[in-house]
Amino acid sequence: MEEKQEQVAGGIKHLHGSLYLVPFDLIKLSTKPEKSDKSDLAFFNVRYLTDGDGKGTPRGLDKEQMSTLRNSIKEDSFWGAFVCRWVKDENGKNVPQLVVHERQWRNIDWLRSKNEKCRDRSKETDGSEAVYVPAKELYAEVPCHIF
């Protein structure tokens, strides 16, 4: 475990087991391979093989569904941890590549780009009013299970 920690990109904090606290900007997305070459195996989100609206938009990534999810994250927070795998960056350091929750990642990225006010349940107590903070602050670091 310690050997891997020495090789990870800066800012990643090991919490416990496979759980890390990761600067949001360090998480890499997988990209859909341009060509299907059966001799090379590549990881990508299979959602991109679907056609959810009949116009080529992958299932779950259309404007309405993404807006609904984004509003849910904004009002209720993102309750889970992203699931990632270790990949090497251009400097040979281990960085997390997203495996699960791409839609949530994309919506948090959008909220951060607009620095929208998002609900921070960690600052609320029983019976208190909802507390909203800028998305860049709330999602500066996010929990990730990295395998």
mmCIF file of N, CA and C in Angstrom:
data_model
loop_
_atom_site.group_PDB
_atom_site.id
_atom_site.type_symbol
_atom_site.label_atom_id
_atom_site.label_comp_id
_atom_site.label_asym_id
_atom_site.label_seq_id
_atom_site.Cartn_x
_atom_site.Cartn_y
_atom_site.Cartn_z
ATOM 1 N N MET A 1 0.819 -1.198 0.000
ATOM 2 C CA MET A 1 0.000 0.000 0.000
ATOM 3 C C MET A 1 0.863 1.261 0.000
ATOM 4 N N GLU A 2 1.908 1.301 0.837
ATOM 5 C CA GLU A 2 2.733 2.497 0.922
ATOM 6 C C GLU A 2 3.447 2.781 -0.386
ATOM 7 N N GLU A 3 3.857 1.740 -1.090
ATOM 8 C CA GLU A 3 4.543 1.939 -2.354
ATOM 9 C C GLU A 3 3.635 2.671 -3.340
ATOM 10 N N LYS A 4 2.358 2.273 -3.412
ATOM 11 C CA LYS A 4 1.421 2.933 -4.316
ATOM 12 C C LYS A 4 1.213 4.376 -3.893
ATOM 13 N N GLN A 5 1.108 4.647 -2.589
ATOM 14 C CA GLN A 5 0.890 6.003 -2.119
ATOM 15 C C GLN A 5 2.041 6.919 -2.518
ATOM 16 N N GLU A 6 3.258 6.442 -2.530
ATOM 17 C CA GLU A 6 4.386 7.275 -2.915
ATOM 18 C C GLU A 6 4.326 7.640 -4.389
ATOM 19 N N GLN A 7 3.640 6.852 -5.176
ATOM 20 C CA GLN A 7 3.606 7.064 -6.618
ATOM 21 C C GLN A 7 2.359 7.809 -7.090
ATOM 22 N N VAL A 8 1.466 8.187 -6.179
ATOM 23 C CA VAL A 8 0.230 8.835 -6.603
ATOM 24 C C VAL A 8 0.449 10.317 -6.822
ATOM 25 N N ALA A 9 -0.420 10.898 -7.646
ATOM 26 C CA ALA A 9 -0.351 12.328 -7.918
ATOM 27 C C ALA A 9 -0.606 13.114 -6.630
ATOM 28 N N GLY A 10 -0.054 14.292 -6.556
ATOM 29 C CA GLY A 10 -0.155 15.124 -5.358
ATOM 30 C C GLY A 10 -1.577 15.492 -4.985
ATOM 31 N N GLY A 11 -1.802 15.591 -3.686
ATOM 32 C CA GLY A 11 -3.102 16.025 -3.183
ATOM 33 C C GLY A 11 -4.058 14.900 -2.847
ATOM 34 N N ILE A 12 -3.747 13.668 -3.231
ATOM 35 C CA ILE A 12 -4.612 12.528 -2.926
ATOM 36 C C ILE A 12 -4.301 12.056 -1.511
ATOM 37 N N LYS A 13 -5.352 11.942 -0.687
ATOM 38 C CA LYS A 13 -5.180 11.535 0.700
ATOM 39 C C LYS A 13 -5.806 10.164 0.921
ATOM 40 N N HIS A 14 -5.026 9.240 1.446
ATOM 41 C CA HIS A 14 -5.534 7.908 1.753
ATOM 42 C C HIS A 14 -6.325 7.985 3.052
ATOM 43 N N LEU A 15 -7.575 7.494 3.041
ATOM 44 C CA LEU A 15 -8.404 7.520 4.234
ATOM 45 C C LEU A 15 -8.435 6.167 4.933
ATOM 46 N N HIS A 16 -8.793 5.128 4.168
ATOM 47 C CA HIS A 16 -8.901 3.791 4.753
ATOM 48 C C HIS A 16 -9.143 2.792 3.630
ATOM 49 N N GLY A 17 -8.427 1.672 3.653
ATOM 50 C CA GLY A 17 -8.635 0.637 2.640
ATOM 51 C C GLY A 17 -8.504 1.197 1.241
ATOM 52 N N SER A 18 -9.563 1.086 0.461
ATOM 53 C CA SER A 18 -9.547 1.599 -0.917
ATOM 54 C C SER A 18 -10.118 3.005 -1.017
ATOM 55 N N LEU A 19 -10.425 3.637 0.123
ATOM 56 C CA LEU A 19 -11.066 4.957 0.138
ATOM 57 C C LEU A 19 -10.023 6.071 0.231
ATOM 58 N N TYR A 20 -10.135 7.026 -0.697
ATOM 59 C CA TYR A 20 -9.228 8.164 -0.771
ATOM 60 C C TYR A 20 -10.048 9.446 -0.875
ATOM 61 N N LEU A 21 -9.457 10.548 -0.456
ATOM 62 C CA LEU A 21 -10.018 11.872 -0.689
ATOM 63 C C LEU A 21 -9.194 12.480 -1.807
ATOM 64 N N VAL A 22 -9.858 12.786 -2.926
ATOM 65 C CA VAL A 22 -9.154 13.153 -4.153
ATOM 66 C C VAL A 22 -9.562 14.545 -4.624
ATOM 67 N N PRO A 23 -8.607 15.406 -4.960
ATOM 68 C CA PRO A 23 -8.966 16.668 -5.600
ATOM 69 C C PRO A 23 -9.778 16.378 -6.867
ATOM 70 N N PHE A 24 -10.930 17.013 -6.979
ATOM 71 C CA PHE A 24 -11.852 16.724 -8.077
ATOM 72 C C PHE A 24 -11.161 16.794 -9.436
ATOM 73 N N ASP A 25 -10.306 17.788 -9.607
ATOM 74 C CA ASP A 25 -9.663 18.000 -10.911
ATOM 75 C C ASP A 25 -8.671 16.903 -11.309
ATOM 76 N N LEU A 26 -8.285 16.044 -10.370
ATOM 77 C CA LEU A 26 -7.349 14.967 -10.695
ATOM 78 C C LEU A 26 -8.027 13.732 -11.294
ATOM 79 N N ILE A 27 -9.349 13.646 -11.169
ATOM 80 C CA ILE A 27 -10.053 12.461 -11.667
ATOM 81 C C ILE A 27 -10.122 12.514 -13.191
ATOM 82 N N LYS A 28 -9.652 11.453 -13.814
ATOM 83 C CA LYS A 28 -9.657 11.353 -15.279
ATOM 84 C C LYS A 28 -10.894 10.597 -15.745
ATOM 85 N N LEU A 29 -11.444 11.001 -16.869
ATOM 86 C CA LEU A 29 -12.534 10.265 -17.499
ATOM 87 C C LEU A 29 -11.961 9.349 -18.564
ATOM 88 N N SER A 30 -12.608 8.215 -18.750
ATOM 89 C CA SER A 30 -12.208 7.357 -19.864
ATOM 90 C C SER A 30 -12.860 7.910 -21.122
ATOM 91 N N THR A 31 -12.243 7.660 -22.247
ATOM 92 C CA THR A 31 -12.816 8.110 -23.510
ATOM 93 C C THR A 31 -13.176 6.900 -24.352
ATOM 94 N N LYS A 32 -14.223 7.057 -25.123
ATOM 95 C CA LYS A 32 -14.645 5.969 -26.004
ATOM 96 C C LYS A 32 -13.612 5.800 -27.111
ATOM 97 N N PRO A 33 -13.125 4.578 -27.310
ATOM 98 C CA PRO A 33 -12.149 4.365 -28.385
ATOM 99 C C PRO A 33 -12.744 4.739 -29.747
ATOM 100 N N GLU A 34 -11.948 5.365 -30.587
ATOM 101 C CA GLU A 34 -12.405 5.770 -31.913
ATOM 102 C C GLU A 34 -12.616 4.566 -32.824
ATOM 103 N N LYS A 35 -11.709 3.620 -32.759
ATOM 104 C CA LYS A 35 -11.801 2.436 -33.613
ATOM 105 C C LYS A 35 -11.973 1.218 -32.730
ATOM 106 N N SER A 36 -12.670 0.240 -33.224
ATOM 107 C CA SER A 36 -12.788 -0.993 -32.451
ATOM 108 C C SER A 36 -11.773 -1.985 -32.997
ATOM 109 N N ASP A 37 -10.677 -2.070 -32.309
ATOM 110 C CA ASP A 37 -9.618 -2.995 -32.660
ATOM 111 C C ASP A 37 -9.630 -4.110 -31.632
ATOM 112 N N LYS A 38 -10.041 -5.297 -32.047
ATOM 113 C CA LYS A 38 -10.218 -6.401 -31.111
ATOM 114 C C LYS A 38 -8.910 -6.854 -30.481
ATOM 115 N N SER A 39 -7.779 -6.443 -31.036
ATOM 116 C CA SER A 39 -6.503 -6.849 -30.454
ATOM 117 C C SER A 39 -6.142 -5.976 -29.239
ATOM 118 N N ASP A 40 -6.723 -4.783 -29.161
ATOM 119 C CA ASP A 40 -6.462 -3.884 -28.033
ATOM 120 C C ASP A 40 -7.699 -3.800 -27.155
ATOM 121 N N LEU A 41 -7.510 -4.009 -25.865
ATOM 122 C CA LEU A 41 -8.595 -3.855 -24.922
ATOM 123 C C LEU A 41 -8.538 -2.455 -24.345
ATOM 124 N N ALA A 42 -9.686 -1.816 -24.248
ATOM 125 C CA ALA A 42 -9.735 -0.476 -23.692
ATOM 126 C C ALA A 42 -10.958 -0.358 -22.806
ATOM 127 N N PHE A 43 -10.814 0.377 -21.713
ATOM 128 C CA PHE A 43 -11.938 0.620 -20.820
ATOM 129 C C PHE A 43 -12.667 1.869 -21.272
ATOM 130 N N PHE A 44 -13.994 1.808 -21.328
ATOM 131 C CA PHE A 44 -14.812 2.990 -21.555
ATOM 132 C C PHE A 44 -16.206 2.723 -21.023
ATOM 133 N N ASN A 45 -16.970 3.781 -20.837
ATOM 134 C CA ASN A 45 -18.317 3.685 -20.309
ATOM 135 C C ASN A 45 -19.229 3.099 -21.393
ATOM 136 N N VAL A 46 -19.819 1.945 -21.108
ATOM 137 C CA VAL A 46 -20.665 1.285 -22.113
ATOM 138 C C VAL A 46 -21.918 2.085 -22.422
ATOM 139 N N ARG A 47 -22.244 3.063 -21.594
ATOM 140 C CA ARG A 47 -23.397 3.935 -21.864
ATOM 141 C C ARG A 47 -23.277 4.565 -23.254
ATOM 142 N N TYR A 48 -22.023 4.786 -23.707
ATOM 143 C CA TYR A 48 -21.810 5.406 -25.011
ATOM 144 C C TYR A 48 -22.174 4.496 -26.178
ATOM 145 N N LEU A 49 -22.474 3.256 -25.915
ATOM 146 C CA LEU A 49 -22.930 2.332 -26.955
ATOM 147 C C LEU A 49 -24.437 2.377 -27.126
ATOM 148 N N THR A 50 -25.134 3.124 -26.252
ATOM 149 C CA THR A 50 -26.595 3.203 -26.303
ATOM 150 C C THR A 50 -27.046 4.445 -27.054
ATOM 151 N N ASP A 51 -28.303 4.436 -27.454
ATOM 152 C CA ASP A 51 -28.932 5.586 -28.097
ATOM 153 C C ASP A 51 -30.231 5.839 -27.340
ATOM 154 N N GLY A 52 -30.160 6.716 -26.355
ATOM 155 C CA GLY A 52 -31.298 6.934 -25.468
ATOM 156 C C GLY A 52 -32.428 7.745 -26.048
ATOM 157 N N ASP A 53 -32.141 8.620 -26.995
ATOM 158 C CA ASP A 53 -33.193 9.498 -27.512
ATOM 159 C C ASP A 53 -33.456 9.315 -29.006
ATOM 160 N N GLY A 54 -32.817 8.333 -29.624
ATOM 161 C CA GLY A 54 -32.999 8.122 -31.055
ATOM 162 C C GLY A 54 -32.203 9.089 -31.911
ATOM 163 N N LYS A 55 -31.420 9.968 -31.280
ATOM 164 C CA LYS A 55 -30.630 10.967 -32.001
ATOM 165 C C LYS A 55 -29.134 10.786 -31.755
ATOM 166 N N GLY A 56 -28.782 9.667 -31.131
ATOM 167 C CA GLY A 56 -27.379 9.388 -30.877
ATOM 168 C C GLY A 56 -26.885 9.777 -29.496
ATOM 169 N N THR A 57 -27.735 10.413 -28.680
ATOM 170 C CA THR A 57 -27.333 10.769 -27.322
ATOM 171 C C THR A 57 -27.382 9.518 -26.455
ATOM 172 N N PRO A 58 -26.298 9.186 -25.791
ATOM 173 C CA PRO A 58 -26.300 7.990 -24.940
ATOM 174 C C PRO A 58 -27.390 8.046 -23.871
ATOM 175 N N ARG A 59 -27.924 6.903 -23.534
ATOM 176 C CA ARG A 59 -28.984 6.800 -22.538
ATOM 177 C C ARG A 59 -28.532 7.441 -21.225
ATOM 178 N N GLY A 60 -29.377 8.309 -20.699
ATOM 179 C CA GLY A 60 -29.099 8.972 -19.426
ATOM 180 C C GLY A 60 -28.311 10.249 -19.538
ATOM 181 N N LEU A 61 -27.802 10.570 -20.724
ATOM 182 C CA LEU A 61 -26.995 11.776 -20.889
ATOM 183 C C LEU A 61 -27.728 12.892 -21.637
ATOM 184 N N ASP A 62 -29.032 12.704 -21.856
ATOM 185 C CA ASP A 62 -29.757 13.777 -22.544
ATOM 186 C C ASP A 62 -29.946 14.960 -21.601
ATOM 187 N N LYS A 63 -30.259 16.111 -22.172
ATOM 188 C CA LYS A 63 -30.312 17.367 -21.428
ATOM 189 C C LYS A 63 -31.278 17.307 -20.234
ATOM 190 N N GLU A 64 -32.449 16.740 -20.438
ATOM 191 C CA GLU A 64 -33.460 16.701 -19.371
ATOM 192 C C GLU A 64 -33.021 15.813 -18.196
ATOM 193 N N GLN A 65 -32.519 14.628 -18.501
ATOM 194 C CA GLN A 65 -32.095 13.722 -17.431
ATOM 195 C C GLN A 65 -30.877 14.266 -16.686
ATOM 196 N N MET A 66 -29.956 14.876 -17.406
ATOM 197 C CA MET A 66 -28.782 15.458 -16.753
ATOM 198 C C MET A 66 -29.185 16.655 -15.884
ATOM 199 N N SER A 67 -30.130 17.457 -16.353
ATOM 200 C CA SER A 67 -30.603 18.596 -15.571
ATOM 201 C C SER A 67 -31.289 18.132 -14.291
ATOM 202 N N THR A 68 -32.089 17.081 -14.385
ATOM 203 C CA THR A 68 -32.764 16.529 -13.204
ATOM 204 C C THR A 68 -31.742 16.036 -12.190
ATOM 205 N N LEU A 69 -30.740 15.306 -12.654
ATOM 206 C CA LEU A 69 -29.698 14.805 -11.763
ATOM 207 C C LEU A 69 -28.893 15.961 -11.169
ATOM 208 N N ARG A 70 -28.563 16.948 -11.973
ATOM 209 C CA ARG A 70 -27.795 18.103 -11.501
ATOM 210 C C ARG A 70 -28.551 18.842 -10.390
ATOM 211 N N ASN A 71 -29.862 19.023 -10.575
ATOM 212 C CA ASN A 71 -30.656 19.690 -9.546
ATOM 213 C C ASN A 71 -30.727 18.856 -8.269
ATOM 214 N N SER A 72 -30.766 17.543 -8.413
ATOM 215 C CA SER A 72 -30.770 16.657 -7.250
ATOM 216 C C SER A 72 -29.452 16.785 -6.481
ATOM 217 N N ILE A 73 -28.347 16.809 -7.200
ATOM 218 C CA ILE A 73 -27.037 16.964 -6.553
ATOM 219 C C ILE A 73 -26.942 18.332 -5.886
ATOM 220 N N LYS A 74 -27.452 19.350 -6.554
ATOM 221 C CA LYS A 74 -27.408 20.714 -6.028
ATOM 222 C C LYS A 74 -28.222 20.840 -4.732
ATOM 223 N N GLU A 75 -29.394 20.217 -4.698
ATOM 224 C CA GLU A 75 -30.294 20.344 -3.548
ATOM 225 C C GLU A 75 -30.085 19.278 -2.480
ATOM 226 N N ASP A 76 -29.615 18.091 -2.856
ATOM 227 C CA ASP A 76 -29.505 16.981 -1.910
ATOM 228 C C ASP A 76 -28.071 16.497 -1.708
ATOM 229 N N SER A 77 -27.150 17.012 -2.449
ATOM 230 C CA SER A 77 -25.737 16.628 -2.396
ATOM 231 C C SER A 77 -25.491 15.293 -3.103
ATOM 232 N N PHE A 78 -24.217 15.005 -3.315
ATOM 233 C CA PHE A 78 -23.796 13.710 -3.839
ATOM 234 C C PHE A 78 -23.406 12.880 -2.636
ATOM 235 N N TRP A 79 -24.130 11.815 -2.387
ATOM 236 C CA TRP A 79 -23.997 11.052 -1.148
ATOM 237 C C TRP A 79 -22.978 9.936 -1.218
ATOM 238 N N GLY A 80 -22.553 9.571 -2.382
ATOM 239 C CA GLY A 80 -21.695 8.400 -2.506
ATOM 240 C C GLY A 80 -20.234 8.743 -2.655
ATOM 241 N N ALA A 81 -19.504 7.747 -3.054
ATOM 242 C CA ALA A 81 -18.094 7.918 -3.394
ATOM 243 C C ALA A 81 -17.943 7.464 -4.846
ATOM 244 N N PHE A 82 -17.127 8.167 -5.587
ATOM 245 C CA PHE A 82 -16.845 7.743 -6.945
ATOM 246 C C PHE A 82 -16.044 6.445 -6.888
ATOM 247 N N VAL A 83 -16.200 5.621 -7.896
ATOM 248 C CA VAL A 83 -15.415 4.393 -7.998
ATOM 249 C C VAL A 83 -14.451 4.584 -9.164
ATOM 250 N N CYS A 84 -13.169 4.386 -8.880
ATOM 251 C CA CYS A 84 -12.124 4.640 -9.878
ATOM 252 C C CYS A 84 -11.146 3.475 -9.922
ATOM 253 N N ARG A 85 -10.283 3.536 -10.905
ATOM 254 C CA ARG A 85 -9.162 2.600 -10.981
ATOM 255 C C ARG A 85 -7.900 3.430 -11.156
ATOM 256 N N TRP A 86 -6.765 2.866 -10.767
ATOM 257 C CA TRP A 86 -5.498 3.566 -10.923
ATOM 258 C C TRP A 86 -5.023 3.462 -12.370
ATOM 259 N N VAL A 87 -4.629 4.589 -12.947
ATOM 260 C CA VAL A 87 -3.971 4.628 -14.250
ATOM 261 C C VAL A 87 -2.767 5.562 -14.125
ATOM 262 N N LYS A 88 -1.829 5.426 -15.020
ATOM 263 C CA LYS A 88 -0.634 6.292 -15.013
ATOM 264 C C LYS A 88 -0.924 7.569 -15.806
ATOM 265 N N ASP A 89 -0.489 8.705 -15.263
ATOM 266 C CA ASP A 89 -0.589 9.945 -16.019
ATOM 267 C C ASP A 89 0.665 10.120 -16.874
ATOM 268 N N GLU A 90 0.798 11.260 -17.535
ATOM 269 C CA GLU A 90 1.926 11.501 -18.435
ATOM 270 C C GLU A 90 3.265 11.563 -17.696
ATOM 271 N N ASN A 91 3.228 11.740 -16.366
ATOM 272 C CA ASN A 91 4.448 11.784 -15.555
ATOM 273 C C ASN A 91 4.738 10.458 -14.863
ATOM 274 N N GLY A 92 3.935 9.439 -15.162
ATOM 275 C CA GLY A 92 4.140 8.132 -14.553
ATOM 276 C C GLY A 92 3.560 7.982 -13.156
ATOM 277 N N LYS A 93 2.807 8.982 -12.711
ATOM 278 C CA LYS A 93 2.159 8.933 -11.395
ATOM 279 C C LYS A 93 0.792 8.256 -11.524
ATOM 280 N N ASN A 94 0.395 7.570 -10.451
ATOM 281 C CA ASN A 94 -0.936 6.962 -10.410
ATOM 282 C C ASN A 94 -1.982 8.036 -10.169
ATOM 283 N N VAL A 95 -2.989 8.062 -11.028
ATOM 284 C CA VAL A 95 -4.131 8.967 -10.868
ATOM 285 C C VAL A 95 -5.408 8.137 -10.996
ATOM 286 N N PRO A 96 -6.506 8.605 -10.400
ATOM 287 C CA PRO A 96 -7.756 7.861 -10.509
ATOM 288 C C PRO A 96 -8.458 8.124 -11.839
ATOM 289 N N GLN A 97 -8.932 7.043 -12.442
ATOM 290 C CA GLN A 97 -9.766 7.144 -13.641
ATOM 291 C C GLN A 97 -11.153 6.656 -13.263
ATOM 292 N N LEU A 98 -12.152 7.454 -13.575
ATOM 293 C CA LEU A 98 -13.523 7.174 -13.179
ATOM 294 C C LEU A 98 -14.046 5.899 -13.833
ATOM 295 N N VAL A 99 -14.673 5.049 -13.018
ATOM 296 C CA VAL A 99 -15.283 3.815 -13.502
ATOM 297 C C VAL A 99 -16.800 3.875 -13.309
ATOM 298 N N VAL A 100 -17.247 4.413 -12.155
ATOM 299 C CA VAL A 100 -18.673 4.470 -11.820
ATOM 300 C C VAL A 100 -19.037 5.898 -11.419
ATOM 301 N N HIS A 101 -20.192 6.347 -11.824
ATOM 302 C CA HIS A 101 -20.779 7.661 -11.507
ATOM 303 C C HIS A 101 -20.318 8.756 -12.468
ATOM 304 N N GLU A 102 -20.197 8.445 -13.745
ATOM 305 C CA GLU A 102 -19.792 9.480 -14.708
ATOM 306 C C GLU A 102 -20.823 10.593 -14.817
ATOM 307 N N ARG A 103 -22.111 10.234 -14.788
ATOM 308 C CA ARG A 103 -23.149 11.282 -14.880
ATOM 309 C C ARG A 103 -23.049 12.245 -13.699
ATOM 310 N N GLN A 104 -22.824 11.706 -12.502
ATOM 311 C CA GLN A 104 -22.684 12.565 -11.334
ATOM 312 C C GLN A 104 -21.422 13.423 -11.459
ATOM 313 N N TRP A 105 -20.328 12.823 -11.937
ATOM 314 C CA TRP A 105 -19.095 13.578 -12.114
ATOM 315 C C TRP A 105 -19.312 14.733 -13.087
ATOM 316 N N ARG A 106 -19.966 14.457 -14.206
ATOM 317 C CA ARG A 106 -20.200 15.507 -15.212
ATOM 318 C C ARG A 106 -21.064 16.638 -14.650
ATOM 319 N N ASN A 107 -22.065 16.285 -13.844
ATOM 320 C CA ASN A 107 -22.922 17.318 -13.262
ATOM 321 C C ASN A 107 -22.205 18.122 -12.192
ATOM 322 N N ILE A 108 -21.387 17.488 -11.374
ATOM 323 C CA ILE A 108 -20.595 18.227 -10.395
ATOM 324 C C ILE A 108 -19.598 19.126 -11.114
ATOM 325 N N ASP A 109 -19.015 18.643 -12.188
ATOM 326 C CA ASP A 109 -18.106 19.460 -12.990
ATOM 327 C C ASP A 109 -18.828 20.697 -13.523
ATOM 328 N N TRP A 110 -20.056 20.525 -13.996
ATOM 329 C CA TRP A 110 -20.855 21.660 -14.496
ATOM 330 C C TRP A 110 -21.147 22.634 -13.364
ATOM 331 N N LEU A 111 -21.578 22.120 -12.206
ATOM 332 C CA LEU A 111 -21.872 22.979 -11.055
ATOM 333 C C LEU A 111 -20.627 23.748 -10.620
ATOM 334 N N ARG A 112 -19.474 23.087 -10.657
ATOM 335 C CA ARG A 112 -18.216 23.749 -10.289
ATOM 336 C C ARG A 112 -17.844 24.812 -11.325
ATOM 337 N N SER A 113 -18.074 24.536 -12.603
ATOM 338 C CA SER A 113 -17.714 25.508 -13.642
ATOM 339 C C SER A 113 -18.538 26.788 -13.511
ATOM 340 N N LYS A 114 -19.757 26.679 -13.022
ATOM 341 C CA LYS A 114 -20.632 27.841 -12.811
ATOM 342 C C LYS A 114 -20.539 28.347 -11.368
ATOM 343 N N ASN A 115 -19.826 27.597 -10.522
ATOM 344 C CA ASN A 115 -19.707 27.858 -9.089
ATOM 345 C C ASN A 115 -21.077 28.081 -8.443
ATOM 346 N N GLU A 116 -22.003 27.215 -8.819
ATOM 347 C CA GLU A 116 -23.373 27.264 -8.280
ATOM 348 C C GLU A 116 -23.356 27.008 -6.778
ATOM 349 N N LYS A 117 -24.304 27.588 -6.078
ATOM 350 C CA LYS A 117 -24.473 27.312 -4.654
ATOM 351 C C LYS A 117 -25.129 25.941 -4.516
ATOM 352 N N CYS A 118 -24.517 25.066 -3.725
ATOM 353 C CA CYS A 118 -25.001 23.705 -3.519
ATOM 354 C C CYS A 118 -25.184 23.454 -2.024
ATOM 355 N N ARG A 119 -26.114 22.611 -1.723
ATOM 356 C CA ARG A 119 -26.403 22.308 -0.320
ATOM 357 C C ARG A 119 -25.268 21.497 0.298
ATOM 358 N N ASP A 120 -24.815 21.951 1.462
ATOM 359 C CA ASP A 120 -23.758 21.259 2.196
ATOM 360 C C ASP A 120 -24.366 20.694 3.479
ATOM 361 N N ARG A 121 -24.765 19.445 3.414
ATOM 362 C CA ARG A 121 -25.417 18.816 4.568
ATOM 363 C C ARG A 121 -24.473 18.647 5.756
ATOM 364 N N SER A 122 -23.181 18.673 5.536
ATOM 365 C CA SER A 122 -22.234 18.514 6.649
ATOM 366 C C SER A 122 -22.259 19.723 7.581
ATOM 367 N N LYS A 123 -22.786 20.849 7.114
ATOM 368 C CA LYS A 123 -22.853 22.061 7.932
ATOM 369 C C LYS A 123 -24.227 22.260 8.559
ATOM 370 N N GLU A 124 -25.112 21.296 8.373
ATOM 371 C CA GLU A 124 -26.459 21.394 8.929
ATOM 372 C C GLU A 124 -26.575 20.533 10.179
ATOM 373 N N THR A 125 -27.382 20.993 11.095
ATOM 374 C CA THR A 125 -27.702 20.200 12.278
ATOM 375 C C THR A 125 -29.191 19.870 12.240
ATOM 376 N N ASP A 126 -29.620 18.954 13.081
ATOM 377 C CA ASP A 126 -31.037 18.586 13.105
ATOM 378 C C ASP A 126 -31.905 19.822 13.259
ATOM 379 N N GLY A 127 -32.829 19.980 12.341
ATOM 380 C CA GLY A 127 -33.773 21.088 12.402
ATOM 381 C C GLY A 127 -33.261 22.408 11.887
ATOM 382 N N SER A 128 -31.984 22.486 11.493
ATOM 383 C CA SER A 128 -31.466 23.760 11.000
ATOM 384 C C SER A 128 -31.866 23.972 9.545
ATOM 385 N N GLU A 129 -31.750 25.199 9.119
ATOM 386 C CA GLU A 129 -32.044 25.527 7.733
ATOM 387 C C GLU A 129 -30.939 24.967 6.826
ATOM 388 N N ALA A 130 -31.281 24.785 5.566
ATOM 389 C CA ALA A 130 -30.312 24.287 4.593
ATOM 390 C C ALA A 130 -29.170 25.293 4.449
ATOM 391 N N VAL A 131 -27.952 24.767 4.339
ATOM 392 C CA VAL A 131 -26.765 25.600 4.170
ATOM 393 C C VAL A 131 -26.241 25.376 2.753
ATOM 394 N N TYR A 132 -26.031 26.480 2.022
ATOM 395 C CA TYR A 132 -25.540 26.396 0.651
ATOM 396 C C TYR A 132 -24.162 27.043 0.563
ATOM 397 N N VAL A 133 -23.268 26.385 -0.156
ATOM 398 C CA VAL A 133 -21.910 26.893 -0.353
ATOM 399 C C VAL A 133 -21.569 26.775 -1.841
ATOM 400 N N PRO A 134 -20.566 27.511 -2.305
ATOM 401 C CA PRO A 134 -20.161 27.395 -3.719
ATOM 402 C C PRO A 134 -19.696 25.968 -4.040
ATOM 403 N N ALA A 135 -20.061 25.494 -5.215
ATOM 404 C CA ALA A 135 -19.716 24.129 -5.638
ATOM 405 C C ALA A 135 -18.209 23.901 -5.653
ATOM 406 N N LYS A 136 -17.431 24.920 -6.015
ATOM 407 C CA LYS A 136 -15.973 24.762 -6.045
ATOM 408 C C LYS A 136 -15.430 24.460 -4.656
ATOM 409 N N GLU A 137 -16.071 25.001 -3.642
ATOM 410 C CA GLU A 137 -15.668 24.741 -2.256
ATOM 411 C C GLU A 137 -16.151 23.364 -1.807
ATOM 412 N N LEU A 138 -17.427 23.084 -2.054
ATOM 413 C CA LEU A 138 -18.028 21.839 -1.583
ATOM 414 C C LEU A 138 -17.395 20.614 -2.237
ATOM 415 N N TYR A 139 -17.111 20.719 -3.527
ATOM 416 C CA TYR A 139 -16.581 19.572 -4.274
ATOM 417 C C TYR A 139 -15.131 19.753 -4.686
ATOM 418 N N ALA A 140 -14.369 20.495 -3.889
ATOM 419 C CA ALA A 140 -12.928 20.654 -4.168
ATOM 420 C C ALA A 140 -12.242 19.296 -4.078
ATOM 421 N N GLU A 141 -12.628 18.514 -3.070
ATOM 422 C CA GLU A 141 -12.133 17.144 -2.898
ATOM 423 C C GLU A 141 -13.333 16.244 -2.731
ATOM 424 N N VAL A 142 -13.249 15.056 -3.331
ATOM 425 C CA VAL A 142 -14.371 14.127 -3.276
ATOM 426 C C VAL A 142 -13.868 12.736 -2.865
ATOM 427 N N PRO A 143 -14.721 11.962 -2.181
ATOM 428 C CA PRO A 143 -14.309 10.610 -1.813
ATOM 429 C C PRO A 143 -14.335 9.686 -3.023
ATOM 430 N N CYS A 144 -13.335 8.825 -3.102
ATOM 431 C CA CYS A 144 -13.241 7.857 -4.204
ATOM 432 C C CYS A 144 -12.760 6.513 -3.660
ATOM 433 N N HIS A 145 -13.421 5.460 -4.075
ATOM 434 C CA HIS A 145 -12.872 4.118 -3.875
ATOM 435 C C HIS A 145 -12.014 3.857 -5.103
ATOM 436 N N ILE A 146 -10.742 3.584 -4.886
ATOM 437 C CA ILE A 146 -9.834 3.379 -6.018
ATOM 438 C C ILE A 146 -9.224 1.990 -5.919
ATOM 439 N N PHE A 147 -9.353 1.235 -6.998
ATOM 440 C CA PHE A 147 -8.874 -0.141 -7.040
ATOM 441 C C PHE A 147 -7.786 -0.297 -8.084
#
